[in-house]
Coordinates of C-alpha atoms and ligand atoms in Angstrom, one line a residue:
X1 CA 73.2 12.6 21.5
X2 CA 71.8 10.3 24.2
X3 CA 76.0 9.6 25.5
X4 CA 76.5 9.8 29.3
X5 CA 72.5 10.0 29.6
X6 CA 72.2 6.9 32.3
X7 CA 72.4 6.1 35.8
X8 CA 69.7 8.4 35.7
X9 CA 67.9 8.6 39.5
X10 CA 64.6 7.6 39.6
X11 CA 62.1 10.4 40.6
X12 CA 59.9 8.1 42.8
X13 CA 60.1 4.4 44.0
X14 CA 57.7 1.9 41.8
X15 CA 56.5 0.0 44.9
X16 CA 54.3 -3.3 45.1
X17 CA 50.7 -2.6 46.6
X18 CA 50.0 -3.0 50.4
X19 CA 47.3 -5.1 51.0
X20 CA 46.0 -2.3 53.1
X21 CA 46.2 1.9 52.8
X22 CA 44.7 4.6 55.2
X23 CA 43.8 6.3 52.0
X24 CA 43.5 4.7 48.6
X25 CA 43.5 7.3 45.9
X26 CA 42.5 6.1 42.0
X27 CA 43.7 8.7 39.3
X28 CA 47.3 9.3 38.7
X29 CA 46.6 13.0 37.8
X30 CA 47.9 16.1 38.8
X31 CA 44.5 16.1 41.2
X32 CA 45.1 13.0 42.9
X33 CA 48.9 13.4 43.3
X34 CA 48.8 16.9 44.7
X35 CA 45.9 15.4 46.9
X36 CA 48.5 13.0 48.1
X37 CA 51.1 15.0 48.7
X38 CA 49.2 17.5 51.1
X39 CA 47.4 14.6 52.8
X40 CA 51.3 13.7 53.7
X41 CA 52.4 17.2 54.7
X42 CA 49.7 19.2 55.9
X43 CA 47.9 15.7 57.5
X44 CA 50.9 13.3 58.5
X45 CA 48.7 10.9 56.9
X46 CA 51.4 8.6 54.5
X47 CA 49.8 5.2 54.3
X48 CA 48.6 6.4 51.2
X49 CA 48.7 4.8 47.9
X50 CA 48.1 6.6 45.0
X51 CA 46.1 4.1 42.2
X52 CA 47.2 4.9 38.6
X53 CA 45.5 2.9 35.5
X54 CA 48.0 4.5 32.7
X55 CA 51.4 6.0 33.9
X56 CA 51.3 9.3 36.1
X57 CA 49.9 12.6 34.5
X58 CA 48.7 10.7 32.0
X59 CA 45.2 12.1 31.6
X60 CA 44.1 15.3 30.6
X61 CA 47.1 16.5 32.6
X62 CA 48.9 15.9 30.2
X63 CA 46.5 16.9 27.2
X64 CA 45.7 20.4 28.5
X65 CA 46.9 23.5 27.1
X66 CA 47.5 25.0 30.6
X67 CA 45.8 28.3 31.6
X68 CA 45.7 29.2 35.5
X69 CA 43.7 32.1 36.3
X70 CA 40.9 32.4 39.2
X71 CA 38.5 35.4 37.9
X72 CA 35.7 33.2 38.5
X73 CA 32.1 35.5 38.9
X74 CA 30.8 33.4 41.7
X75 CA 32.2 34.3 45.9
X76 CA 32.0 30.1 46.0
X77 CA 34.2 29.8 42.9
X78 CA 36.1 32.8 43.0
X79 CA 37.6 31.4 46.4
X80 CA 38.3 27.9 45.4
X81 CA 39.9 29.1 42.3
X82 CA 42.1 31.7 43.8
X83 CA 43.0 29.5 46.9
X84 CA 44.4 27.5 44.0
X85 CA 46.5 30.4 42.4
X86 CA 48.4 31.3 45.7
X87 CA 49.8 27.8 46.1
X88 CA 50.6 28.2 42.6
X89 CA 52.4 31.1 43.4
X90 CA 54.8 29.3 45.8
X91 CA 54.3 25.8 44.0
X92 CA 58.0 25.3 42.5
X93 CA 59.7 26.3 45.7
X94 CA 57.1 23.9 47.7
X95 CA 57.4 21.1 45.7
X96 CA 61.3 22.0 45.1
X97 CA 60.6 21.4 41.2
X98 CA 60.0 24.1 38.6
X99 CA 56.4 23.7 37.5
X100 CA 57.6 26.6 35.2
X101 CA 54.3 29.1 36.3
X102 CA 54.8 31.8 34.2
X103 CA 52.3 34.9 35.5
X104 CA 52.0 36.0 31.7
X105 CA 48.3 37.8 32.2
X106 CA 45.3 36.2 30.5
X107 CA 42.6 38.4 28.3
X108 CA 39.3 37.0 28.1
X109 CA 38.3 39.1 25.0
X110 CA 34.6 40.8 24.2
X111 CA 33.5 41.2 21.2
X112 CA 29.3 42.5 21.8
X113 CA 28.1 44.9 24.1
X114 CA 26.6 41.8 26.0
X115 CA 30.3 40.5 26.3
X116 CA 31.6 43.9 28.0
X117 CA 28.7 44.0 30.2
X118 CA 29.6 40.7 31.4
X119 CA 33.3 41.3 31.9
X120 CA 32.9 44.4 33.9
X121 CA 30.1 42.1 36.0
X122 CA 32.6 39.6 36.4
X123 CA 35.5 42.0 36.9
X124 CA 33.7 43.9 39.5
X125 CA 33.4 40.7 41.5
X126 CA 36.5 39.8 41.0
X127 CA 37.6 42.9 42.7
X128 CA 35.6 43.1 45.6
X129 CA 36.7 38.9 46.3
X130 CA 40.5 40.5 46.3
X131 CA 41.5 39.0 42.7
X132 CA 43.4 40.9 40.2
X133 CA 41.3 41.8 37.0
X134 CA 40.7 44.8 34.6
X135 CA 38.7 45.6 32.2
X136 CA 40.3 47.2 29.1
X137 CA 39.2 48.4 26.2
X138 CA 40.2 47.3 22.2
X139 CA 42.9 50.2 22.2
X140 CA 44.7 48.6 25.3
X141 CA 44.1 45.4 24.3
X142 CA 45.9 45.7 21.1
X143 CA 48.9 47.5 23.0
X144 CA 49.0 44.3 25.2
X145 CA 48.6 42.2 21.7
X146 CA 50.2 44.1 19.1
X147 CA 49.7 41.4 16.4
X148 CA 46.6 40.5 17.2
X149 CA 43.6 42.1 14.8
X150 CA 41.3 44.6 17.0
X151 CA 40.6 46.7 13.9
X152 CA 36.8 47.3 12.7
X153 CA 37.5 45.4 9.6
X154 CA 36.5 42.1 11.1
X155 CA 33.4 40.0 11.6
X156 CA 32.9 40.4 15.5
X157 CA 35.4 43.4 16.4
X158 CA 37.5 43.2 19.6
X159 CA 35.8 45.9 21.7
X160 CA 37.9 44.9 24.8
X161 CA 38.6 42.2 27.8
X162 CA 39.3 41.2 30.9
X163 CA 43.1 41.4 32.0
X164 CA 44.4 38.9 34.8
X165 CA 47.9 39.9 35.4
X166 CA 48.4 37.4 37.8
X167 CA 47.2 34.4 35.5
X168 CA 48.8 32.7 32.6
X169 CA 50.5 28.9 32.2
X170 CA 52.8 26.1 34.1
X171 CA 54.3 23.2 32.8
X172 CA 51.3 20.3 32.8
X173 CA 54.0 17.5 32.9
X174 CA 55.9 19.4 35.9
X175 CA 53.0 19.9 37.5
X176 CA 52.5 16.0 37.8
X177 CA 56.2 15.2 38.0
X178 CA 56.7 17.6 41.2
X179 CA 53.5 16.7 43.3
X180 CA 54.4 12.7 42.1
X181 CA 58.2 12.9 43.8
X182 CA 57.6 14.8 46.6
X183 CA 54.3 12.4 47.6
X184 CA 57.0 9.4 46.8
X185 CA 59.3 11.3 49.5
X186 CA 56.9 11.7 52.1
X187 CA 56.3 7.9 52.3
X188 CA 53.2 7.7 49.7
X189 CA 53.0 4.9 47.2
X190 CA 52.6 5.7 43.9
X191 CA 51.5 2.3 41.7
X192 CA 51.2 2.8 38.2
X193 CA 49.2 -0.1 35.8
X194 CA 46.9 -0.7 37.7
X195 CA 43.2 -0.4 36.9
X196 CA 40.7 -0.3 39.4
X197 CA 37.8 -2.3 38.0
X198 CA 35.7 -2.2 41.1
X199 CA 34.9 -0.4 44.3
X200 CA 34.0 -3.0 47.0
X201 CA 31.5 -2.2 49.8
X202 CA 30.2 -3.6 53.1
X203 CA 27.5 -2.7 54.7
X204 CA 27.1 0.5 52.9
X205 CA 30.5 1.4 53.4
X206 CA 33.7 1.6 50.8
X207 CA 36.6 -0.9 52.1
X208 CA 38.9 -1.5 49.3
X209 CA 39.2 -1.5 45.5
X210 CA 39.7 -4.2 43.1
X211 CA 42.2 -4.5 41.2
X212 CA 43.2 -5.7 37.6
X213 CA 46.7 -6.2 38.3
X214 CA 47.0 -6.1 41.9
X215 CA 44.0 -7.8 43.0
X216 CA 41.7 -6.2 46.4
X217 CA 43.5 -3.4 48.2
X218 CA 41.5 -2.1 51.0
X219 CA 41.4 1.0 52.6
X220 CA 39.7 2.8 55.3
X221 CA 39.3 6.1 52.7
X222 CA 38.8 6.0 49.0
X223 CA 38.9 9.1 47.0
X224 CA 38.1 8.8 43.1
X225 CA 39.8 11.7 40.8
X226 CA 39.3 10.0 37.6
X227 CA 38.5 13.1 35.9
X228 CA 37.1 12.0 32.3
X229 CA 35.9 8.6 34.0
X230 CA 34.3 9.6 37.1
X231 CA 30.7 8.3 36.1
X232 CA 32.4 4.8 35.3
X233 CA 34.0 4.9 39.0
X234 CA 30.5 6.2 40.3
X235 CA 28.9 3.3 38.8
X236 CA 31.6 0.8 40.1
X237 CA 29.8 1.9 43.7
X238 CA 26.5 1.6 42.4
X239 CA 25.5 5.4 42.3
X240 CA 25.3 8.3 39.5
X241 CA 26.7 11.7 39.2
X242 CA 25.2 14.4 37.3
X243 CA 28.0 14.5 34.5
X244 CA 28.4 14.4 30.7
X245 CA 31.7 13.2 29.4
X246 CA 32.8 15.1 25.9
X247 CA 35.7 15.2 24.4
X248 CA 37.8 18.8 24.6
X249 CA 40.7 18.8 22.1
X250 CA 43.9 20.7 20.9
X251 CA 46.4 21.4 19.2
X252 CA 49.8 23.0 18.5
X253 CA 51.6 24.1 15.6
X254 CA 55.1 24.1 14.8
X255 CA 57.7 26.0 16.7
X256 CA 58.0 29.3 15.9
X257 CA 60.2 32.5 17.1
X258 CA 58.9 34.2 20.4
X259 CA 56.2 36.1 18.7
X260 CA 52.8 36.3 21.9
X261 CA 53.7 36.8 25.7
X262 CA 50.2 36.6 27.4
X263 CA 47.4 34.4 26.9
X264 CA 44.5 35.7 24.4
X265 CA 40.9 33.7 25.5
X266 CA 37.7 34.6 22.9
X267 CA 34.3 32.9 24.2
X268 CA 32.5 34.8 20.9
X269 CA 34.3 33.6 18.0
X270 CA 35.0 30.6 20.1
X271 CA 39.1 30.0 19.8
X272 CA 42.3 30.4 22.5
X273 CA 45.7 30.6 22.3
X274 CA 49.1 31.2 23.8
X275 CA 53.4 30.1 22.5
X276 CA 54.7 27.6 24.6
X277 CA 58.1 28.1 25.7
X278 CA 59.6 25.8 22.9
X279 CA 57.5 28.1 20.6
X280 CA 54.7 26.2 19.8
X281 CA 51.1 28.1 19.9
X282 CA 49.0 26.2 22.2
X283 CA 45.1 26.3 20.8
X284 CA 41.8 25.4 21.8
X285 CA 38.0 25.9 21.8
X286 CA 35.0 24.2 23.4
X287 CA 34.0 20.9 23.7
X288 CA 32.8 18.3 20.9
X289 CA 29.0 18.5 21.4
X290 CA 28.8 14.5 21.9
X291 CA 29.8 12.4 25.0
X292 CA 32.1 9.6 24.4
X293 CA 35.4 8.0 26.1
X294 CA 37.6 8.3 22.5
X295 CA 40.4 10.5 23.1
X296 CA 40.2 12.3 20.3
X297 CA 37.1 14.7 18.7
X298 CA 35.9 15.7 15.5
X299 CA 37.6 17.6 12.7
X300 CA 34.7 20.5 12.4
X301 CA 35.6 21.4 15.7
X302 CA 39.3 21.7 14.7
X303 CA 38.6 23.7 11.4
X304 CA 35.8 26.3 13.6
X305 CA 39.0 26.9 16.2
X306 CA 41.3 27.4 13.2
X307 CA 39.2 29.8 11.9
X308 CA 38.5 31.7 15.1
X309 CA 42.2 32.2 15.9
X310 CA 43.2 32.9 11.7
X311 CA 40.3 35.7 12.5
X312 CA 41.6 37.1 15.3
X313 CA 45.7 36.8 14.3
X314 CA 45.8 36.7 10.5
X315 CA 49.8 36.8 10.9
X316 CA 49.1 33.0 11.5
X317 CA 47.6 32.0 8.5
X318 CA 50.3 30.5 7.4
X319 CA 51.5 28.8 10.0
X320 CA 51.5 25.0 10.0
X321 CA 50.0 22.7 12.8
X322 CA 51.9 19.6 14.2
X323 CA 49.7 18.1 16.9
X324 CA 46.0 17.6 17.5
X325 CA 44.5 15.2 20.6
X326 CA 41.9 14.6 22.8
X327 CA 41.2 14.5 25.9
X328 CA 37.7 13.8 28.0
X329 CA 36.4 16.6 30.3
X330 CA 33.5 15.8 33.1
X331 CA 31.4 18.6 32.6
X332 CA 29.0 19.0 35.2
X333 CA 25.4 20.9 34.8
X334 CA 26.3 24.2 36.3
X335 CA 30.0 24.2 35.0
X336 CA 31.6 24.0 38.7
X337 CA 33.4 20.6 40.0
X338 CA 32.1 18.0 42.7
X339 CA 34.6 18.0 45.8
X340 CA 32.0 15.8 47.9
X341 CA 31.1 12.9 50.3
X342 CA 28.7 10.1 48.4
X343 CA 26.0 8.3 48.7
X344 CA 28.4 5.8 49.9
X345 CA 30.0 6.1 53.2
X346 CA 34.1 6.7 53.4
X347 CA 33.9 7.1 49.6
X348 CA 34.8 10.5 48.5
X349 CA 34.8 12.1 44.9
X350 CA 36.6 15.1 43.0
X351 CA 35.7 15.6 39.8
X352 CA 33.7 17.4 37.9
X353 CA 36.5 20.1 36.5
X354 CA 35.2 19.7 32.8
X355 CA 37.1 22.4 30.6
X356 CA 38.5 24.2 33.3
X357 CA 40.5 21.7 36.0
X358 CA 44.5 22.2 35.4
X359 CA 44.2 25.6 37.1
X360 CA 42.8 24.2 40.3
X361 CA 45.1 21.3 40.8
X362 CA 47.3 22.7 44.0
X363 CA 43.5 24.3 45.4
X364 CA 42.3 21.1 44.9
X365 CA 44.4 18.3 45.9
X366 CA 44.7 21.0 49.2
X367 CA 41.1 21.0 49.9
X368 CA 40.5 18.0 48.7
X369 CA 43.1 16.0 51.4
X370 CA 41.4 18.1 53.9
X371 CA 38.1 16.4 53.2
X372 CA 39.7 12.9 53.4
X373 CA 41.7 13.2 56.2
X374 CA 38.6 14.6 58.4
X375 CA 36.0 13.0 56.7
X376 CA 34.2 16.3 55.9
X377 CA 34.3 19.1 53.2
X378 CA 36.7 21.8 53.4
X379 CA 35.5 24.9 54.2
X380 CA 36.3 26.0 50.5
X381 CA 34.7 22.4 49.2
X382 CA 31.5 22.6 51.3
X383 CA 29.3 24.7 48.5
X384 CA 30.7 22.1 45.8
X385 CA 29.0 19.2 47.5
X386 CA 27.3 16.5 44.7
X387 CA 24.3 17.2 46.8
X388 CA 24.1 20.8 45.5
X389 CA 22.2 18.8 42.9
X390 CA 19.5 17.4 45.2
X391 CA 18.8 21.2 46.4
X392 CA 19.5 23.5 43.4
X393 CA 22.2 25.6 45.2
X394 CA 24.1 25.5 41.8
X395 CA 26.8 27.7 40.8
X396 CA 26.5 29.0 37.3
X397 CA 30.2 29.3 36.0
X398 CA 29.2 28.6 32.3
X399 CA 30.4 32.6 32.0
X400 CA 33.6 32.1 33.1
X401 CA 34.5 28.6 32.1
X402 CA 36.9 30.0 29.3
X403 CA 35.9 27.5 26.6
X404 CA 31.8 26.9 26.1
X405 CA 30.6 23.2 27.5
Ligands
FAD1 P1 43.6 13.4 34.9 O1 44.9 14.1 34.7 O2 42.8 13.0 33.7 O3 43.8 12.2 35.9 C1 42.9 11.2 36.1 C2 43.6 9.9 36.1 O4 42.7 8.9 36.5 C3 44.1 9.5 34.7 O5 45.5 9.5 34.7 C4 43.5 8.2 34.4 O6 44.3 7.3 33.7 C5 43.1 7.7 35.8 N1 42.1 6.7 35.9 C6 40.9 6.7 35.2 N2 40.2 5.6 35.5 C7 40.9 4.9 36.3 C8 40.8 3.6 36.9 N3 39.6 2.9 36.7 N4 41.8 3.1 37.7 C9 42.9 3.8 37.9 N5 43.1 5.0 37.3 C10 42.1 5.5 36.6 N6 42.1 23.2 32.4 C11 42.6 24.4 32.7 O7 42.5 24.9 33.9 N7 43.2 25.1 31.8 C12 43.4 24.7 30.5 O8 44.0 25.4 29.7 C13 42.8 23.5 30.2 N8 42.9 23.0 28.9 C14 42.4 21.8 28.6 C15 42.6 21.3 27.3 C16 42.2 20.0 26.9 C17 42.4 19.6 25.5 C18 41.7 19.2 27.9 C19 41.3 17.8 27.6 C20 41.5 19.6 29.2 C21 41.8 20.9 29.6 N9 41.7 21.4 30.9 C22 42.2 22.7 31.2 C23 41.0 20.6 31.9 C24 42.1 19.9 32.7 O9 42.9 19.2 31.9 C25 41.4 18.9 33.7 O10 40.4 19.5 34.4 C26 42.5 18.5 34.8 O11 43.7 18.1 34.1 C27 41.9 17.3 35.5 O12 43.0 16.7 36.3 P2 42.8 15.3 37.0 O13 44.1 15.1 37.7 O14 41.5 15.3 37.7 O15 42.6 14.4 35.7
PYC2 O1 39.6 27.0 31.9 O2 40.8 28.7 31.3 C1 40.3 27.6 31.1 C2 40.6 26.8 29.9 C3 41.3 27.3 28.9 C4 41.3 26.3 27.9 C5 40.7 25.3 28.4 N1 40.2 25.6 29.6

């Protein structure tokens, strides 16, 4: 089957290291590659290397399950995340590469009064902030959902949701793949193996990396978008963030015909899920409740997301699973990300994303190679400063995070 497959293009040079970059930034993932890319379009700033450990999209790019939506509660949020959305809205014919974004609508379901107070809260802000949303009730849910169970007859009824249109899933490895060759066109470097095992300073000041591989590459900007390993990074330059790495994990099950076209979301019995378009279902839940750096979680969390999604679509019962893994999130205290300036002058951090990140990654990289090529926060970055945490402006997005952390 694999005849005539060769002579295959490569999608991006595999360059040796510079001794010196304008920007160095560590973490092959979709954040740091997208922040490449529109440092090199929207900046004209290409002496750029991009610092990869494993290979690109590696990461939890690659080990999440995929939902975009922006129906955040908070104005600060809401923006970021919805900035995000309309560049994934043009992404494919940006990037000239199908990231396969496929507007399918998201419901966040409610199950308790409590739960439909807070979706028509959220809703409501969502609204007035110029972001789809709707808030249905169990009868429309289940004409959206036919399969699923929204009958009285179960242990937490569906009384309703919340109903993005405009969200649903991309392609994770696309997503990566697109933002990685069209960086590599503009001129960016892209060097993959290569661990950075310390961030060197002078007088205060970041001015290159360390290297396991490659030895010291300086730089006259360093931005860190390790996700799951931001604290190890942090450390490396000899301050702390205010972050707890767990593990988040899922799974898929076999394929099976085209049977769910939208993505269901429960925060109350604690379970997601959506069909891939090879027909896998694509599930989740929250986080393991320890921190750790071992990609993979516990089985109690697999058999409580099992259940939640067997209760709310007994039709699956019987199907089988295939996949678990793991990946490790960054939760931060107030469930929102860093996009920040450091202790440490020219050193710059995103991170942060916990549960939540995939969705962001065009809004991100964007604001996020605005920050590094000025030196200061993007006006969409400025309330997601690390300093938030010196002041107590948080941003409370435990609500809408999706998954509980
Ligand atoms: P990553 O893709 O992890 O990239 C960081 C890179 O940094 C990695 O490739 C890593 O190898 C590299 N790195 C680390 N240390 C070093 C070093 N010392 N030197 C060099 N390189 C280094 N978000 C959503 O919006 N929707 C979802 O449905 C969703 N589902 C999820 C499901 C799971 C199971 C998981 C684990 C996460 C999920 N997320 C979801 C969260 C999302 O995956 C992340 O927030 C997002 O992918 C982070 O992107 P990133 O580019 O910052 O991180
Ligand atoms: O943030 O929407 C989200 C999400 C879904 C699954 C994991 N995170």
């Amino acid at each position: 089957a694999l005849s005539y497959h060769e002579n295959w293009q490569r999608a991006w040079r595999n360059p040796k290291p510079k001794k010196k970059y304008d920007v160095v930034i560590v973490g092959g993932g979709g954040h740091g590659l997208a922040t490449a890319y529109y440092l090199a379009k929207e900046h004209k700033i290409t002496n750029i290397a991009v610092i990869e450990k494993g290979y690109l999209g590696g990461g939890n790019t690659a080990r999440n399950t995929t939902i975009v939506r922006s129906n955040y509660l908070w104005d600060e949020a809401a923006h970021l995340y919805e900035h995000a959305m309309k560049l994934w809205e043009g992404l494919s014919q940006d990037l000239n590469y199908n990231v396969m974004f496929s507007q399918r609508g998201v419901l966040n379901l409610g199950h308790t009064l409590q739960d439909m107070r807070d979706i028509e809260r959220r809703v409501n802000a969502n609204r007035l902030n110029g972001i789809d949303g709707e808030v249905l009730d169990a009868k429309q849910v289940s004409e959206i959902v036919p399969i699923m169970d929204c009958s009285d007859n179960t242990r937490y009824p569906v009384m309703g949701a919340s109903w993005q249109p405009r969200a649903g899933v991309a392609r994770h490895d696309a997503v990566a793949w697109g933002f990685a060759r069209a960086a590599d066109q503009l001129g960016v470097d892209l060097i993959q193996q290569c661990e950075v095992i310390d961030i060197l300073t002078e007088d205060g000041a970041a001015i290159g990396v360390e290297t396991k591989q490659h030895g010291t590459i300086h730089a006259d900007r360093i931005g860190c978008v390790v996700a799951g390993n931001s604290s190890v990074l942090a450390k490396m330059a000899g301050f702390k963030l205010p972050l707890e790495s767990h593990p988040l994990q899922a799974l898929v099950s076999e394929p099976i015909k085209p049977i769910l076209d939208t993505v269901v979301m429960s925060n109350h019995v604690h379970g997601y899920v959506s069909q891939s378009d090879k027909g896998d279902l694509v599930i989740g839940a929250g986080i393991d409740g320890y921190t750790g750096y071992g990609q993979r979680g516990s089985y109690p969390t697999i058999e409580h997301t099992i259940q939640a999604i067997v209760e709310l679509f007994p039709i699956f019962s019987r199907v089988r699973m295939n996949r678990q893994w793991g990946g490790i999130v960054d939760t931060c205290p107030d469930a929102c990300p860093i996009i920040s300036d450091t202790p440490v002058e020219n050193l710059f951090f995103n991170c942060g994303w916990g549960t939540g990140g995939f969705k962001a990654t065009p809004g991100s990289g964007n604001v996020f190679a605005a920050t590094l090529a000025k030196g200061e926060a993007h006006e969409l970055a400025k309330p997601f400063s690390m300093f938030r945490f010196h002041d107590g402006s948080l941003i409370d997005e435990h609500g809408a995070a999706g998954v509980a952390h």
